[in-house]
mmCIF file of C-alpha atoms in Angstrom:
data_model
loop_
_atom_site.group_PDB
_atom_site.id
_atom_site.type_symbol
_atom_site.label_atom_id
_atom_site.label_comp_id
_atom_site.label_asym_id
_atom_site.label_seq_id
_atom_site.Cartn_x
_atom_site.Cartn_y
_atom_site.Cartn_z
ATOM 1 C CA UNK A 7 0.000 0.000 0.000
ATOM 2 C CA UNK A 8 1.384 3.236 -0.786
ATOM 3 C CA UNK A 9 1.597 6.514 1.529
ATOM 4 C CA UNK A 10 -1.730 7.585 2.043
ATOM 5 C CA UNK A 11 -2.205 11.537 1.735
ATOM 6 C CA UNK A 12 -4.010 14.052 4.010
ATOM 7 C CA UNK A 13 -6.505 16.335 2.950
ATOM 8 C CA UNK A 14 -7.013 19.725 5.013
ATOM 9 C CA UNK A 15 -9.979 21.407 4.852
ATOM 10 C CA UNK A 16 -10.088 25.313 5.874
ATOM 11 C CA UNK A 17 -13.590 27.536 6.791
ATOM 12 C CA UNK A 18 -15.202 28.447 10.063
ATOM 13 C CA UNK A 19 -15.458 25.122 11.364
ATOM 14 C CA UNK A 20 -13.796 21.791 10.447
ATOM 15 C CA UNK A 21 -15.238 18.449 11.742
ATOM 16 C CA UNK A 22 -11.783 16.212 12.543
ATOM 17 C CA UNK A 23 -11.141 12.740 13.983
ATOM 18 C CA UNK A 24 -11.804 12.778 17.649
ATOM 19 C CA UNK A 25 -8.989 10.282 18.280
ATOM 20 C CA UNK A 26 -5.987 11.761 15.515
ATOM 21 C CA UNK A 27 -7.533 15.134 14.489
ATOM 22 C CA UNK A 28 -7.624 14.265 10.951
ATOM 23 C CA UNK A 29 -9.585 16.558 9.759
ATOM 24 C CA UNK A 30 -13.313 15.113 7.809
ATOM 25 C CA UNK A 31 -15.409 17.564 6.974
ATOM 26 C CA UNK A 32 -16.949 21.137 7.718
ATOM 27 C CA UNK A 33 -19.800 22.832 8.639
ATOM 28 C CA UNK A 34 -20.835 23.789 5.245
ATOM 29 C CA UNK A 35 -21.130 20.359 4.560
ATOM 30 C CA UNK A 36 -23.930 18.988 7.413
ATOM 31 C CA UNK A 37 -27.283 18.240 5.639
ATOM 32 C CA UNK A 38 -28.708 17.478 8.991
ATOM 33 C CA UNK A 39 -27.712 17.314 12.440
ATOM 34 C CA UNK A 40 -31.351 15.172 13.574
ATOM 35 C CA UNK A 41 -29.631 11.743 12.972
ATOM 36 C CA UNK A 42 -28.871 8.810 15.283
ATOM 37 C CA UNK A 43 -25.937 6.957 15.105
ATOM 38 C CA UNK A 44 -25.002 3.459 17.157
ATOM 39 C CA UNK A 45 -23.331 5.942 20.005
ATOM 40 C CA UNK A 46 -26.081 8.271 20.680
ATOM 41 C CA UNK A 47 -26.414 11.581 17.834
ATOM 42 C CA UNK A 48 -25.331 11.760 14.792
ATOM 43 C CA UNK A 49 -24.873 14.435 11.223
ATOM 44 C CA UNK A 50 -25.787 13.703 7.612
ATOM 45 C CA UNK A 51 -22.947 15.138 5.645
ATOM 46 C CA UNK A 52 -22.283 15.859 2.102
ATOM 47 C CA UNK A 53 -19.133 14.931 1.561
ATOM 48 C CA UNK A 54 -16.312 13.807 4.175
ATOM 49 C CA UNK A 55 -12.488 12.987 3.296
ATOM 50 C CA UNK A 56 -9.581 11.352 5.183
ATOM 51 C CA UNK A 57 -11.756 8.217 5.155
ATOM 52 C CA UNK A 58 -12.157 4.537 4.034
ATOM 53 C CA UNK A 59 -14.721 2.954 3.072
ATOM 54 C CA UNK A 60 -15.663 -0.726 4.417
ATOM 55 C CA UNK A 61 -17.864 -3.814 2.597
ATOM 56 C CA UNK A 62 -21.702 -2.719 1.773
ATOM 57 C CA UNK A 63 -24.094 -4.381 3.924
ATOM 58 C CA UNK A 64 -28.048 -4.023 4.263
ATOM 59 C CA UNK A 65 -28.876 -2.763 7.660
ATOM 60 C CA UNK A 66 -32.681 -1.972 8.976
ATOM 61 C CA UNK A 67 -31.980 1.609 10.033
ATOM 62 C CA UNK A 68 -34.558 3.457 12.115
ATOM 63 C CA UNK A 69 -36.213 4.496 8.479
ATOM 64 C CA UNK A 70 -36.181 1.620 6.873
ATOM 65 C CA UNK A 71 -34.165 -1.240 4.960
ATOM 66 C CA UNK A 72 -30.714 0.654 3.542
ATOM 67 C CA UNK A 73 -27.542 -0.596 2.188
ATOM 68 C CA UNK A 74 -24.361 1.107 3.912
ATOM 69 C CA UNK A 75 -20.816 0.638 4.170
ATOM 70 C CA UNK A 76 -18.492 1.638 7.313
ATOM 71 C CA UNK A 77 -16.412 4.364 6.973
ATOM 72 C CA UNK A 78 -12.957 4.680 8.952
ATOM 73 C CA UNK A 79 -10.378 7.378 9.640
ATOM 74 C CA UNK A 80 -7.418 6.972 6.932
ATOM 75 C CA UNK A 81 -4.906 7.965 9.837
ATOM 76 C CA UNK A 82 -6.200 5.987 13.151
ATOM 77 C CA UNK A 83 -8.744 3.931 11.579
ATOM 78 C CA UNK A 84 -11.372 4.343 13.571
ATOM 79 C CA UNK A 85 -14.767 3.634 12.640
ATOM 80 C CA UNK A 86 -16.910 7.372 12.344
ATOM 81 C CA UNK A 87 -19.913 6.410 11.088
ATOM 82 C CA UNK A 88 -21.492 5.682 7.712
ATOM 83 C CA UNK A 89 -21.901 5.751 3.784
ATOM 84 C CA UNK A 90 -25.088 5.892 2.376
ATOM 85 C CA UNK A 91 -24.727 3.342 -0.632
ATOM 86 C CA UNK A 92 -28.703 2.872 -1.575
ATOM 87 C CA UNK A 93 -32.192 3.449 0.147
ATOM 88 C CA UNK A 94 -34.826 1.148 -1.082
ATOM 89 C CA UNK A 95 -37.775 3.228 0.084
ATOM 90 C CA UNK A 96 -38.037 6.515 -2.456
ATOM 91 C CA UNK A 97 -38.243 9.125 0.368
ATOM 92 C CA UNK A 98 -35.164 8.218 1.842
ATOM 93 C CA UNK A 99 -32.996 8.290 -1.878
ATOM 94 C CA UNK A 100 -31.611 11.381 -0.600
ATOM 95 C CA UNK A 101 -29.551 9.727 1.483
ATOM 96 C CA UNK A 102 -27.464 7.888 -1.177
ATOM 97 C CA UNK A 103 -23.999 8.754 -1.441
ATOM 98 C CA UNK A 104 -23.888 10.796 1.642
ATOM 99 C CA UNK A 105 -22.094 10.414 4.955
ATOM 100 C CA UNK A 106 -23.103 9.833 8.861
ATOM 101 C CA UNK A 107 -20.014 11.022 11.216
ATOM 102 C CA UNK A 108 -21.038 9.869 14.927
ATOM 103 C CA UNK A 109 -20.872 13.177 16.845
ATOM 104 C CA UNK A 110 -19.007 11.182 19.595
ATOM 105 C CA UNK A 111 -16.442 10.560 17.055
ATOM 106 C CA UNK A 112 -16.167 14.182 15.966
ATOM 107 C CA UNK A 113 -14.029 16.998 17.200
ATOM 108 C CA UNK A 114 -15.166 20.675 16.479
ATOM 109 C CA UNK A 115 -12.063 22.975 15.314
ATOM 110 C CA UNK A 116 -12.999 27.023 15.195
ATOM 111 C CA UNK A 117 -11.240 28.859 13.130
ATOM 112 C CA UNK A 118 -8.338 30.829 14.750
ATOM 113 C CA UNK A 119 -7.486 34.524 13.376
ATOM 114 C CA UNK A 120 -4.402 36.332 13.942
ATOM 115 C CA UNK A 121 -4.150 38.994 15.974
ATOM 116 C CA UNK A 122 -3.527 42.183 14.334
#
């Protein structure tokens, strides 16, 4: 396997790793934050990056019958949450291709400005 490389995302806020601080995500990118993940709450991202994906499986979700896959941190690999692969009932299609991120899992970084 080659070197794996780091992505670094920049804004406001930036969703990262709780374990390595890798960073995943940011704030621009949370669809919802009304989601429930296996440790308690949970966000319905956009897109995420720094993360692997794991083998689809069908799982019966709280909404219904949907096929996911895993996702882990590249860096620590520690499993965040979720992908979206395919919903079979049509009001939940909008989930496809997006991403759950455990909030337990998640670390918030602000933004920091220099001083002038």
């Amino acid at each position: 396997m080659g070197k794996l490389f780091k992505t670094y995302l920049t804004g406001p806020q930036v969703y990262r790793c709780d374990k390595c601080k890798a960073h995943l995500s940011t704030h621009q990118d949370i669809i919802s934050k009304a989601f429930q993940g296996r440790h308690g709450r949970a966000y319905l991202f956009n897109t995420v990056v720094n993360v692997s994906t794991g083998p689809r499986e069908d799982r019966i979700l709280i909404t219904g019958l949907h096929t996911v896959a895993d996702i882990s941190c590249n860096d620590c690999q520690t499993v965040l949450g979720w992908k979206y692969e395919q919903a079979y009932e049509e009001s939940q299609k909008y989930k496809e291709g997006k991403f759950i991120l455990e909030k337990a899992k998640l670390n918030k970084k602000l933004a920091t400005w220099p001083a002038n």
